[in-house]
XYZ file of C-alpha atoms in Angstrom:
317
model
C 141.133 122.562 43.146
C 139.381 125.205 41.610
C 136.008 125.195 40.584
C 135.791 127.091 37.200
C 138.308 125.855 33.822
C 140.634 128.505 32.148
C 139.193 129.825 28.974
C 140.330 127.647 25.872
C 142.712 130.483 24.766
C 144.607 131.216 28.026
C 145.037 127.074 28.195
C 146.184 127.045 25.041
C 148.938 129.965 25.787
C 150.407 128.699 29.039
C 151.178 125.019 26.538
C 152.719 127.130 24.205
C 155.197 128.772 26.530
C 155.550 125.285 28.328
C 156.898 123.912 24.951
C 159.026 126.315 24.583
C 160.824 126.329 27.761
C 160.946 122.862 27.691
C 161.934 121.980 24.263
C 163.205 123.558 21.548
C 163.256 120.969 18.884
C 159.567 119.747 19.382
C 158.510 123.866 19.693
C 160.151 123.898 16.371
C 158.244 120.594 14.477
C 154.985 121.667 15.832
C 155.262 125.182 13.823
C 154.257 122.766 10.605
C 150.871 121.556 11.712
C 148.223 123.034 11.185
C 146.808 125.716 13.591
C 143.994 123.091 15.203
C 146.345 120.462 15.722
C 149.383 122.530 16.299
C 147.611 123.607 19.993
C 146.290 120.326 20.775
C 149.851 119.059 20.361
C 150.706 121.922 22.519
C 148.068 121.304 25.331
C 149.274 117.082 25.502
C 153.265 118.188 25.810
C 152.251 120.830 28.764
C 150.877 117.570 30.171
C 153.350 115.258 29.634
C 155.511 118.055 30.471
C 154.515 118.660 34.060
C 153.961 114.882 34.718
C 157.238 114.495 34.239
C 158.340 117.447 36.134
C 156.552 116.260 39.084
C 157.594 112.895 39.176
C 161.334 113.774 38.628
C 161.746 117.291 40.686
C 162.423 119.262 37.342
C 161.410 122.563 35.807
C 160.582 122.317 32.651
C 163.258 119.489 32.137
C 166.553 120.979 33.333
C 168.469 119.098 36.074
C 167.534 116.472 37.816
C 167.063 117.270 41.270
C 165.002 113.924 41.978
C 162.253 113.781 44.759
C 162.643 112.700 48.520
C 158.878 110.885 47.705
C 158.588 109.294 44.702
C 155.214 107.300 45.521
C 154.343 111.031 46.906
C 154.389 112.471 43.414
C 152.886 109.542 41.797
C 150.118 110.299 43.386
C 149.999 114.101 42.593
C 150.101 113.065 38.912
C 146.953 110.270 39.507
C 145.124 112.441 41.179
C 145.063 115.716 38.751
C 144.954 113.582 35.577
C 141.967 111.195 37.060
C 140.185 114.550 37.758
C 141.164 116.002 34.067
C 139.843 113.166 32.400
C 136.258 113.275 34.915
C 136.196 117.082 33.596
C 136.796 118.742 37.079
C 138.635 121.587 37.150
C 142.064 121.014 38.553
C 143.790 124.298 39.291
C 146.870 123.547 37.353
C 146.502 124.769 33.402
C 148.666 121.570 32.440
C 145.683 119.531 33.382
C 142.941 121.178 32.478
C 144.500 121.572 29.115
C 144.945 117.670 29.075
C 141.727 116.817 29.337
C 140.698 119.628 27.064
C 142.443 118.007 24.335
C 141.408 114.406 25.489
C 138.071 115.451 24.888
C 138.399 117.018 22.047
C 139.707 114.266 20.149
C 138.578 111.352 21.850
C 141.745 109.784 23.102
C 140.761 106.544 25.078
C 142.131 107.185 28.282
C 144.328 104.052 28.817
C 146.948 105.533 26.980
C 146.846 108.680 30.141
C 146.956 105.277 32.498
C 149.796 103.787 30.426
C 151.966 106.900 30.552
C 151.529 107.254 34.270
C 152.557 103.523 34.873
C 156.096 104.223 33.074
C 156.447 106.557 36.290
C 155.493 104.264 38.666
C 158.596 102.674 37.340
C 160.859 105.243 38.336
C 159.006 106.103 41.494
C 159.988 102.441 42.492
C 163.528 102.452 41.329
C 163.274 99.851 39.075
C 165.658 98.893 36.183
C 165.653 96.679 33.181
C 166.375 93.118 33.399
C 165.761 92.781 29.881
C 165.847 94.106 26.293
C 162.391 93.538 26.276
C 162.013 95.565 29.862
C 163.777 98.357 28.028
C 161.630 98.272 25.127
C 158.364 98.204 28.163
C 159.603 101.071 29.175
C 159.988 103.113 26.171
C 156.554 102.301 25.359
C 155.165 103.384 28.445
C 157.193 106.750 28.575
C 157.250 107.899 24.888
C 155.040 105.034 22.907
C 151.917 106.188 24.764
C 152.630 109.498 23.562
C 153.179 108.465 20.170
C 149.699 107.047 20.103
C 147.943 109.987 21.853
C 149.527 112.206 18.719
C 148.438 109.727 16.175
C 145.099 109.894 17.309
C 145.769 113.524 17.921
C 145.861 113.968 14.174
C 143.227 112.017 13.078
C 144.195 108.578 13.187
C 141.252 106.296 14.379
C 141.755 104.654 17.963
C 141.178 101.141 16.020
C 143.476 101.432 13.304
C 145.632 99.153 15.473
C 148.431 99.030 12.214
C 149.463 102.563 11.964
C 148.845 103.570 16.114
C 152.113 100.633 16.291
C 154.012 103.008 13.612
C 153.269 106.073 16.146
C 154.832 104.072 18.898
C 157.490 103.005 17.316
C 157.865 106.658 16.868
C 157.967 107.654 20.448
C 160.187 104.202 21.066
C 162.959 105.539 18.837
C 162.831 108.603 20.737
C 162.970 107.158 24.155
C 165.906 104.841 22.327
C 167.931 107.737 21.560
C 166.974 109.911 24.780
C 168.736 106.600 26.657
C 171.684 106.411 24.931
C 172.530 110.508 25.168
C 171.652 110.594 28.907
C 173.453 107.689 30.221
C 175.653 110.397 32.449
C 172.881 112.635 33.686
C 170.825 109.262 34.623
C 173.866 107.940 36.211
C 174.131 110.895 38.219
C 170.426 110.286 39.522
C 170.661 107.085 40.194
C 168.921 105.737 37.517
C 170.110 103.528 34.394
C 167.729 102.391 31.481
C 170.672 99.904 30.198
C 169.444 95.798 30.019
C 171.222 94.579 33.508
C 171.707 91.840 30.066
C 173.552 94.287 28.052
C 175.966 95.215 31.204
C 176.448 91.896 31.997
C 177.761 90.825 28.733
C 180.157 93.613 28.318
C 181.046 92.377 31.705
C 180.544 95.964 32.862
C 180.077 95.911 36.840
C 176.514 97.223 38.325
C 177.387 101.105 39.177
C 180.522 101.302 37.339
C 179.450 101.452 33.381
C 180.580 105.529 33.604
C 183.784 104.808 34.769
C 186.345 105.852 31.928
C 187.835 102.241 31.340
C 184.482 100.660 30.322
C 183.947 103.885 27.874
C 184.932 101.520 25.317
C 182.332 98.970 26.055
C 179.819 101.475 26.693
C 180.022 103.233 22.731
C 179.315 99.465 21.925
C 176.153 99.471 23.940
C 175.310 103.471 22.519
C 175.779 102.096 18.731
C 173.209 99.453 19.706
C 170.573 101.812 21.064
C 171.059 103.883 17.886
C 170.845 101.418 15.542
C 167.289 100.565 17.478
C 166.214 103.812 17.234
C 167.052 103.661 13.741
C 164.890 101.021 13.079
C 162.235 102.002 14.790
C 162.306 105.613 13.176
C 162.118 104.121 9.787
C 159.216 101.519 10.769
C 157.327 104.889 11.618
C 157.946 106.094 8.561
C 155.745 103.781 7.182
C 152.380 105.563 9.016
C 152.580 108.674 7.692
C 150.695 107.987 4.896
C 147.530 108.126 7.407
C 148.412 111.382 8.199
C 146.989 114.782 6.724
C 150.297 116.194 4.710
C 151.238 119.425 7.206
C 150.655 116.431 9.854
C 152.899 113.947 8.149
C 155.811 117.329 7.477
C 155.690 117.862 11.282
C 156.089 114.116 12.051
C 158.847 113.636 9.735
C 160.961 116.632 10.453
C 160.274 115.120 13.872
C 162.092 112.070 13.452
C 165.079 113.442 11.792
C 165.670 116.126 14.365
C 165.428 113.704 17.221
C 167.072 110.488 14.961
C 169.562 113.141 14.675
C 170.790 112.745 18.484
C 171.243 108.800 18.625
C 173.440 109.179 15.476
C 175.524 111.868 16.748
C 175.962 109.815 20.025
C 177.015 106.610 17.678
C 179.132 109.202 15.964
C 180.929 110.500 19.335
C 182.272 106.593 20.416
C 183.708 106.587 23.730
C 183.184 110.462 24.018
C 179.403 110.995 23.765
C 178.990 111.595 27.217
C 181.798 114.392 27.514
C 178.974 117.239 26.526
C 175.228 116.757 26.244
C 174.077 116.164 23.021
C 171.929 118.504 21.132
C 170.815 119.119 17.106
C 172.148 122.098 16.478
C 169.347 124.826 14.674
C 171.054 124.467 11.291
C 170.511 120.935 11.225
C 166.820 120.986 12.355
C 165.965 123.341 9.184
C 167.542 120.998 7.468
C 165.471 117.958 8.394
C 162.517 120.341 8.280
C 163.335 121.371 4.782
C 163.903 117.573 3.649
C 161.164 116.412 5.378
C 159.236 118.974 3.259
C 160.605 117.722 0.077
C 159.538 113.837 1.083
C 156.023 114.698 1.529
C 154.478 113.819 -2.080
C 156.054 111.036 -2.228
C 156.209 109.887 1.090
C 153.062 106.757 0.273
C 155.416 105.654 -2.098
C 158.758 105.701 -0.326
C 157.072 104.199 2.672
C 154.059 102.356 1.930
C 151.730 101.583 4.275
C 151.432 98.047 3.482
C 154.853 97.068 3.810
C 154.857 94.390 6.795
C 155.790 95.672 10.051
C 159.390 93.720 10.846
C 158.662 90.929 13.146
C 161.765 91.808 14.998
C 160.173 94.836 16.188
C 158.838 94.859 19.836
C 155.143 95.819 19.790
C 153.226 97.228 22.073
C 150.542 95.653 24.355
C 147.310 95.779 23.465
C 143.976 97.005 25.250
């Protein structure tokens, strides 16, 4: 490891080309913070970035290529983020920039442990048993992050109430991210569909891409996007914490990405024929609406409204 950080600056540049290699639509929705928070947000999705790089044998997403060591990796990831968040220097801008930004805004580090576990998932090949395993593993994949933003932006680590509306957030994402990548995970060896849900469709263990369950399948992608639906407008509901270019960035956020689970609900039986993406038109657009809801976005989603019950929440500390 080397001995001496990266100045703030060069940090901060390496995140921003990171999030722009690896995704376009988030690149896009962080443009509307402001400039403090815009790099922080940068500096956590290099992170989060390379974790999952590491752990799945990608390059900035791309294909899969999956990794001959899983357990291997793992322990790449514990190792340079347990020596981020001590404040060593770790050689690899991702994590020095992580625990920049962890420092900087006083992140508890559990969330950092939670993330991790969500690999240790995949490292082990496990699957879902459950809706509720699903929902576990959303959380620990895309939740986490939700809170690390929230906090990111100002939210207080004990404002328990709107940290659940970030992670609902990042579980509507995950929801959606499922339900468009059923192929590519197939292709890896991995599925994120209840063993529950396939067993009801009666859908045999290994076979839910083959084309005569499509059918059965679309029923199983409506149900993941009508999750992510309602956990997308649960999160709504925070965004009155938020500072306004915050709340813009968040919003535009979830319509871009809400955007995908709809279009693969849209698609029936054929969702899986080309990958999914929002095309640029259509994230202006959200960008532009989400632009329009921000005066009156306290009173369109009020922070007091209950949470549903329905809702799975997240564990606590």
């Amino acid at each position: 490891m080397s001995s001496e950080f990266p100045h703030r600056a060069t940090l901060i540049a390496q995140a921003r080309e990171s999030i722009a290699r690896g995704s376009k639509s988030f690149a896009l929705a962080s443009k509307l913070f402001d400039r403090h928070t815009r790099e922080r947000a940068w500096l956590l999705y290099a992170w989060c970035r390379k974790c999952d790089d590491i752990a799945d044998g990608q390059d900035h997403g791309g294909t899969m290529r999956g990794v001959a060591d899983g357990q291997a990796h793992l322990s790449t990831i514990r190792t340079l983020t347990g020596a981020a968040l001590r404040s060593e220097p770790t050689g690899d801008p991702a994590f020095d920039g992580f625990g920049l930004v962890m420092r900087e805004c006083a992140i508890p580090e559990r969330y950092a442990h939670d993330l991790i576990e969500g690999f240790a998932l995949d490292a082990r090949e496990w699957r879902p048993r459950s809706e509720a395993d699903m929902l576990r593993y959303c959380y620990h994949v895309a939740g986490t992050v939700g809170c690390m933003m929230a906090i990111l932006m100002g939210v207080d680590p004990d404002d328990e109430a709107t940290l659940d509306r970030a992670c609902d957030l990042g579980l509507a994402f995950q929801l959606a991210n499922i339900a468009r990548d059923i192929s590519e995970d197939e292709a890896a060896d991995r599925c994120y569909l209840p063993e529950e849900w396939l067993v009801e469709m009666d859908m045999p263990p290994g076979e839910h891409m083959k084309p005569w369950v499509r059918p059965r399948l679309a029923i199983l992608a409506r149900r993941l996007a009508d999750m992510a639906a309602a956990y997308e407008e649960s999160a709504r509901h925070g965004t009155g914490a938020l500072p306004p270019r915050s709340a813009w960035a968040v919003l535009a956020a979830a319509g871009i990405y809400g955007g995908i689970a709809r279009e693969v609900a849209r698609r029936g039986d054929h969702a899986w024929d080309h990958r999914v993406v929002t095309p640029k038109g259509d994230k202006l657009g959200w960008i532009l609406r989400a632009g329009l809801q921000i005066p009156g976005r306290a009173r369109r989603w009020p922070a007091g409204t209950p949470r549903p019950a329905a809702l799975w929440t997240r564990p606590r500390s």
